[in-house]
């Protein structure tokens, strides 16, 4: 008996979306598995988000990724939230189930999978995170729940704002030691951490310098930049100079996409193939 495969619509909701790699990743995965799905960019400003969500439901969308600036505000427009999305207060994946819209945060698991595959480590004691936005919260959640981290430094340009924003979230379910560090003086916090993460867009253009010195790093540390457009960001350049093992954000991007893909299609994303296609297409992390 032949199985009937229903065609599916999926997309990414954000504003702006010029540089998104998600359409490439998902459309190549659909094609590789011969699935009759299409993934489109849905560029929508905040004022039109509610209306757009209704339109996507009416059109029969099966799923969507959500990116800046809607990851937090979209929470009010879904019918169900995963425990992780609820804890960090951010949704990056939607899945339509009948009339209902479910909201997930696949950044958390995407980060955890990429880190585990890369480092093979299951535990870290301390972490220094540059930034305190949505990605920083997802990373902190993964480090606490999956890698047993109990000492956190958040390195921010406005630590009062960061403290206030993180206090509203339920990232940690047990006692942790959290310290807020000024952006201009991060070396001592970095030197005391097993893993150091850049969860800010600083360095995305490849030019800007990072306020840190190689002497703050050592060979036992892992330095992870969530920026995925380059493997030689200013942050990673300094960390490498200091001897740390370095990792760029492309693997997290692929892993979080693979989790969304499975939620929508029930199938595993052909990760190796997509990674190869990305490189062949001319997208080469610098
Ligand atoms: P977000 O919620 O807007 O948070 C950005 C954070 O960076 C905030 O703490 C912000 O501080 C800080 N920041 C921005 N510009 C800064 C500057 N010039 N100097 C110092 N701090 C600065 O954004 P997000 O969603 O967390 O994303 C952060 C980064 O992670 C982006 O580069 C994004 O592309 C990347 N990301 C990658 C993946 C992946 O799959 N690889 C997934 C998610 C995100 P203020 O609050 O003071 O503005």
Short mmCIF file of C-alpha atoms and ligand atoms in Angstrom, two decimals:
data_model
loop_
_atom_site.label_atom_id
_atom_site.label_comp_id
_atom_site.label_asym_id
_atom_site.label_seq_id
_atom_site.Cartn_x
_atom_site.Cartn_y
_atom_site.Cartn_z
CA UNK A 1 0.00 0.00 0.00
CA UNK A 2 1.32 3.44 -0.90
CA UNK A 3 1.52 6.03 1.87
CA UNK A 4 0.01 9.37 1.05
CA UNK A 5 2.37 12.23 1.94
CA UNK A 6 0.64 15.54 2.60
CA UNK A 7 2.44 18.58 1.26
CA UNK A 8 3.61 20.93 4.00
CA UNK A 9 4.37 24.60 4.44
CA UNK A 10 6.96 25.83 6.92
CA UNK A 11 8.97 29.01 7.35
CA UNK A 12 10.94 31.38 9.51
CA UNK A 13 9.28 34.37 11.20
CA UNK A 14 11.49 37.37 11.99
CA UNK A 15 12.47 40.91 11.04
CA UNK A 16 14.72 41.38 9.19
CA UNK A 17 15.60 38.00 7.65
CA UNK A 18 18.18 38.91 5.00
CA UNK A 19 20.92 36.61 6.29
CA UNK A 20 18.90 33.65 7.53
CA UNK A 21 20.32 30.25 6.55
CA UNK A 22 17.20 28.39 7.68
CA UNK A 23 15.47 28.35 4.24
CA UNK A 24 18.62 26.81 2.71
CA UNK A 25 18.98 24.22 5.48
CA UNK A 26 15.34 23.11 5.50
CA UNK A 27 14.68 23.20 1.74
CA UNK A 28 17.80 21.13 1.05
CA UNK A 29 16.74 18.65 3.72
CA UNK A 30 13.22 18.36 2.25
CA UNK A 31 14.70 17.80 -1.20
CA UNK A 32 17.24 15.23 0.04
CA UNK A 33 14.44 13.18 1.63
CA UNK A 34 12.03 13.83 -1.28
CA UNK A 35 9.49 15.40 1.08
CA UNK A 36 6.91 17.69 -0.58
CA UNK A 37 7.52 20.57 1.84
CA UNK A 38 8.45 24.18 1.20
CA UNK A 39 10.19 26.53 3.67
CA UNK A 40 9.74 30.29 3.19
CA UNK A 41 10.87 33.55 4.80
CA UNK A 42 8.07 35.33 6.66
CA UNK A 43 9.48 38.79 7.30
CA UNK A 44 7.07 40.52 9.64
CA UNK A 45 7.40 43.49 12.02
CA UNK A 46 6.06 43.26 15.57
CA UNK A 47 2.86 45.19 14.81
CA UNK A 48 1.77 42.53 12.30
CA UNK A 49 2.80 39.41 14.21
CA UNK A 50 -0.64 38.48 15.56
CA UNK A 51 -2.30 38.89 12.18
CA UNK A 52 0.45 36.88 10.52
CA UNK A 53 0.05 33.99 12.96
CA UNK A 54 -3.65 33.81 12.15
CA UNK A 55 -2.82 33.79 8.43
CA UNK A 56 -0.29 30.96 8.86
CA UNK A 57 -2.89 28.91 10.73
CA UNK A 58 -5.46 29.57 7.99
CA UNK A 59 -2.93 28.55 5.31
CA UNK A 60 -2.26 25.25 7.09
CA UNK A 61 1.39 25.75 8.06
CA UNK A 62 2.91 22.72 9.79
CA UNK A 63 5.74 24.60 11.47
CA UNK A 64 7.93 27.65 11.74
CA UNK A 65 11.15 28.87 13.26
CA UNK A 66 11.01 32.14 15.15
CA UNK A 67 13.89 34.56 15.37
CA UNK A 68 14.63 38.13 16.46
CA UNK A 69 12.70 40.18 17.49
CA UNK A 70 9.77 37.80 18.12
CA UNK A 71 11.19 34.97 20.26
CA UNK A 72 9.69 36.36 23.47
CA UNK A 73 6.50 38.09 22.30
CA UNK A 74 5.32 35.03 20.36
CA UNK A 75 4.78 33.25 23.69
CA UNK A 76 1.44 35.10 24.02
CA UNK A 77 0.27 33.71 20.68
CA UNK A 78 0.76 29.96 21.23
CA UNK A 79 -1.57 27.43 22.88
CA UNK A 80 1.10 25.31 24.57
CA UNK A 81 4.71 25.83 25.67
CA UNK A 82 7.38 23.19 26.25
CA UNK A 83 8.85 23.28 29.79
CA UNK A 84 12.17 24.56 28.37
CA UNK A 85 10.53 27.40 26.42
CA UNK A 86 8.55 28.34 29.53
CA UNK A 87 11.68 28.32 31.71
CA UNK A 88 13.75 30.58 29.46
CA UNK A 89 10.81 32.67 28.26
CA UNK A 90 11.65 32.26 24.58
CA UNK A 91 10.29 30.24 21.65
CA UNK A 92 12.27 29.54 18.48
CA UNK A 93 10.10 26.78 16.99
CA UNK A 94 6.36 26.44 16.37
CA UNK A 95 4.51 23.28 15.43
CA UNK A 96 0.86 23.28 14.42
CA UNK A 97 -1.05 20.29 15.80
CA UNK A 98 -4.61 20.46 14.47
CA UNK A 99 -6.03 23.78 15.63
CA UNK A 100 -3.36 24.24 18.30
CA UNK A 101 0.03 25.91 18.06
CA UNK A 102 2.84 24.47 20.19
CA UNK A 103 5.93 26.50 21.13
CA UNK A 104 9.39 24.99 21.71
CA UNK A 105 12.92 26.17 22.35
CA UNK A 106 15.27 23.98 20.30
CA UNK A 107 18.26 26.32 20.90
CA UNK A 108 18.73 24.63 24.28
CA UNK A 109 18.98 21.08 22.94
CA UNK A 110 20.79 22.29 19.81
CA UNK A 111 23.49 23.90 21.93
CA UNK A 112 23.74 20.83 24.22
CA UNK A 113 24.08 18.37 21.33
CA UNK A 114 26.71 20.43 19.54
CA UNK A 115 28.77 20.86 22.71
CA UNK A 116 28.57 17.18 23.61
CA UNK A 117 29.57 16.08 20.11
CA UNK A 118 32.43 18.57 20.02
CA UNK A 119 33.94 18.26 23.47
CA UNK A 120 32.71 14.79 24.45
CA UNK A 121 32.38 16.34 27.91
CA UNK A 122 29.41 15.70 30.10
CA UNK A 123 30.32 18.06 32.93
CA UNK A 124 31.76 21.51 33.44
CA UNK A 125 32.00 23.28 36.79
CA UNK A 126 32.00 26.92 35.80
CA UNK A 127 30.92 28.99 32.81
CA UNK A 128 31.42 32.57 31.67
CA UNK A 129 28.73 33.83 29.28
CA UNK A 130 29.07 37.08 27.35
CA UNK A 131 25.55 38.53 27.02
CA UNK A 132 22.30 37.95 28.88
CA UNK A 133 19.70 37.82 26.10
CA UNK A 134 17.66 34.92 24.71
CA UNK A 135 20.60 32.82 23.52
CA UNK A 136 22.50 33.38 26.78
CA UNK A 137 19.47 32.13 28.73
CA UNK A 138 19.18 29.02 26.51
CA UNK A 139 22.88 28.28 26.92
CA UNK A 140 22.74 28.77 30.71
CA UNK A 141 19.71 26.43 30.90
CA UNK A 142 21.57 23.73 28.92
CA UNK A 143 24.77 24.14 30.95
CA UNK A 144 22.86 23.88 34.25
CA UNK A 145 20.56 20.98 33.33
CA UNK A 146 22.80 18.96 31.00
CA UNK A 147 26.38 19.76 32.00
CA UNK A 148 26.04 20.24 35.78
CA UNK A 149 27.45 23.80 35.78
CA UNK A 150 26.85 25.51 39.14
CA UNK A 151 29.08 28.63 38.81
CA UNK A 152 28.02 31.24 36.28
CA UNK A 153 29.49 34.58 35.26
CA UNK A 154 27.36 36.77 32.99
CA UNK A 155 29.55 39.40 31.33
CA UNK A 156 27.37 42.32 30.20
CA UNK A 157 27.52 45.96 29.23
CA UNK A 158 24.52 46.68 31.45
CA UNK A 159 24.54 44.22 34.32
CA UNK A 160 21.58 45.77 36.14
CA UNK A 161 19.37 45.21 33.11
CA UNK A 162 20.83 41.69 32.71
CA UNK A 163 20.18 40.79 36.35
CA UNK A 164 16.59 42.01 36.12
CA UNK A 165 15.91 40.15 32.89
CA UNK A 166 17.45 36.84 34.05
CA UNK A 167 15.60 37.04 37.39
CA UNK A 168 12.30 36.86 35.50
CA UNK A 169 13.26 33.50 34.00
CA UNK A 170 13.35 30.07 35.65
CA UNK A 171 16.65 28.88 34.28
CA UNK A 172 18.01 27.27 37.45
CA UNK A 173 16.03 24.78 39.53
CA UNK A 174 18.65 24.43 42.23
CA UNK A 175 21.23 26.56 44.03
CA UNK A 176 23.73 28.26 41.76
CA UNK A 177 26.39 30.88 42.16
CA UNK A 178 25.75 33.73 39.72
CA UNK A 179 27.98 36.77 39.29
CA UNK A 180 27.51 39.72 36.94
CA UNK A 181 30.72 41.10 35.48
CA UNK A 182 31.38 44.33 33.67
CA UNK A 183 31.89 44.00 29.91
CA UNK A 184 35.13 46.00 30.06
CA UNK A 185 36.90 43.73 32.58
CA UNK A 186 36.13 40.10 31.86
CA UNK A 187 39.59 38.48 32.19
CA UNK A 188 39.34 37.26 35.80
CA UNK A 189 35.91 35.67 35.21
CA UNK A 190 37.11 34.03 32.00
CA UNK A 191 40.26 32.70 33.66
CA UNK A 192 38.13 31.07 36.39
CA UNK A 193 35.78 29.29 33.93
CA UNK A 194 35.91 25.88 32.22
CA UNK A 195 33.75 27.01 29.34
CA UNK A 196 33.39 30.51 27.89
CA UNK A 197 30.59 31.44 25.51
CA UNK A 198 29.95 34.50 23.37
CA UNK A 199 26.16 34.90 23.27
CA UNK A 200 26.25 38.43 21.81
CA UNK A 201 26.44 39.53 18.16
CA UNK A 202 29.75 41.31 18.89
CA UNK A 203 32.23 40.25 16.21
CA UNK A 204 29.62 39.24 13.64
CA UNK A 205 31.19 41.63 11.14
CA UNK A 206 34.57 39.98 11.76
CA UNK A 207 36.21 43.33 12.45
CA UNK A 208 35.36 44.50 15.93
CA UNK A 209 37.77 43.52 18.67
CA UNK A 210 36.68 41.66 21.79
CA UNK A 211 37.48 43.08 25.26
CA UNK A 212 39.58 40.15 26.36
CA UNK A 213 43.21 39.06 26.35
CA UNK A 214 44.72 35.67 25.37
CA UNK A 215 46.25 35.39 28.85
CA UNK A 216 42.75 34.81 30.29
CA UNK A 217 42.53 31.45 28.44
CA UNK A 218 44.25 28.11 28.91
CA UNK A 219 44.42 24.77 27.11
CA UNK A 220 41.82 23.06 29.29
CA UNK A 221 39.05 25.50 28.37
CA UNK A 222 36.39 25.38 25.67
CA UNK A 223 35.53 28.69 23.94
CA UNK A 224 32.25 28.66 22.04
CA UNK A 225 31.02 31.55 19.86
CA UNK A 226 27.33 31.28 18.94
CA UNK A 227 27.94 33.43 15.84
CA UNK A 228 27.65 31.00 12.91
CA UNK A 229 28.82 33.05 9.94
CA UNK A 230 32.50 32.58 10.75
CA UNK A 231 34.85 30.25 12.61
CA UNK A 232 37.39 33.04 13.06
CA UNK A 233 35.44 35.64 15.01
CA UNK A 234 37.39 38.14 17.14
CA UNK A 235 36.36 36.17 20.28
CA UNK A 236 37.56 32.84 18.86
CA UNK A 237 40.79 34.38 17.57
CA UNK A 238 41.75 35.55 21.09
CA UNK A 239 40.68 32.24 22.68
CA UNK A 240 42.71 30.24 20.17
CA UNK A 241 45.74 32.42 20.81
CA UNK A 242 45.34 31.66 24.51
CA UNK A 243 45.29 27.90 23.77
CA UNK A 244 41.58 27.13 24.34
CA UNK A 245 39.66 24.66 22.17
CA UNK A 246 37.31 26.68 19.95
CA UNK A 247 33.91 26.08 18.39
CA UNK A 248 31.75 28.30 16.13
CA UNK A 249 27.95 28.47 16.07
CA UNK A 250 27.27 26.58 12.83
CA UNK A 251 26.87 23.19 14.54
CA UNK A 252 24.34 24.63 17.01
CA UNK A 253 22.44 26.16 14.11
CA UNK A 254 22.31 22.79 12.33
CA UNK A 255 21.39 20.82 15.47
CA UNK A 256 18.54 23.18 16.48
CA UNK A 257 17.26 23.05 12.89
CA UNK A 258 17.37 19.24 12.94
CA UNK A 259 15.20 19.14 16.08
CA UNK A 260 12.63 21.50 14.50
CA UNK A 261 12.69 19.43 11.30
CA UNK A 262 11.87 16.26 13.23
CA UNK A 263 8.99 17.98 15.03
CA UNK A 264 7.45 18.96 11.67
CA UNK A 265 8.19 15.90 9.52
CA UNK A 266 8.89 13.07 11.95
CA UNK A 267 12.14 12.48 10.02
CA UNK A 268 15.82 12.92 10.86
CA UNK A 269 17.49 15.82 9.05
CA UNK A 270 20.30 14.53 6.79
CA UNK A 271 22.84 16.64 8.69
CA UNK A 272 26.02 15.55 6.90
CA UNK A 273 24.44 16.18 3.51
CA UNK A 274 23.13 19.63 4.49
CA UNK A 275 26.48 20.62 5.99
CA UNK A 276 28.15 19.59 2.70
CA UNK A 277 25.58 21.50 0.60
CA UNK A 278 26.11 24.62 2.74
CA UNK A 279 29.84 24.50 2.06
CA UNK A 280 29.42 23.74 -1.65
CA UNK A 281 26.96 26.62 -2.00
CA UNK A 282 29.71 29.07 -1.19
CA UNK A 283 28.68 29.56 2.41
CA UNK A 284 32.04 28.85 3.93
CA UNK A 285 32.56 29.88 7.52
CA UNK A 286 35.43 32.30 7.25
P1 LIG B 1 19.42 39.07 22.13
O1 LIG B 1 18.35 38.41 22.89
O2 LIG B 1 19.14 40.35 21.43
O3 LIG B 1 20.65 39.31 23.16
C1 LIG B 1 21.84 39.92 22.73
C2 LIG B 1 22.79 40.12 23.93
O4 LIG B 1 24.00 40.69 23.42
C3 LIG B 1 22.25 41.08 24.98
O5 LIG B 1 22.71 40.70 26.25
C4 LIG B 1 22.88 42.42 24.55
O6 LIG B 1 23.05 43.34 25.60
C5 LIG B 1 24.26 41.93 24.10
N1 LIG B 1 24.87 42.87 23.16
C6 LIG B 1 24.41 43.25 21.94
N2 LIG B 1 25.25 44.13 21.35
C7 LIG B 1 26.26 44.33 22.26
C8 LIG B 1 27.44 45.14 22.25
N3 LIG B 1 27.76 45.92 21.20
N4 LIG B 1 28.26 45.09 23.32
C9 LIG B 1 27.96 44.30 24.39
N5 LIG B 1 26.85 43.51 24.46
C10 LIG B 1 26.03 43.51 23.40
O7 LIG B 1 20.04 38.11 21.01
P2 LIG B 1 20.18 36.51 21.09
O8 LIG B 1 19.02 35.87 20.46
O9 LIG B 1 20.52 36.17 22.50
O10 LIG B 1 21.43 36.25 20.10
C11 LIG B 1 22.75 36.55 20.52
C12 LIG B 1 23.74 35.97 19.49
O11 LIG B 1 23.63 34.54 19.45
C13 LIG B 1 23.52 36.45 18.05
O12 LIG B 1 24.78 36.63 17.45
C14 LIG B 1 22.79 35.29 17.39
O13 LIG B 1 23.01 35.20 15.99
C15 LIG B 1 23.47 34.11 18.10
N6 LIG B 1 22.63 32.89 18.09
C16 LIG B 1 23.13 31.79 17.45
C17 LIG B 1 22.40 30.63 17.43
C18 LIG B 1 22.98 29.41 16.72
O14 LIG B 1 22.22 28.48 16.42
N7 LIG B 1 24.26 29.36 16.48
C19 LIG B 1 21.14 30.56 18.05
C20 LIG B 1 20.66 31.72 18.71
C21 LIG B 1 21.42 32.88 18.71
P3 LIG B 1 21.95 44.51 25.86
O15 LIG B 1 20.81 43.81 26.55
O16 LIG B 1 22.69 45.48 26.71
O17 LIG B 1 21.57 45.04 24.51
#
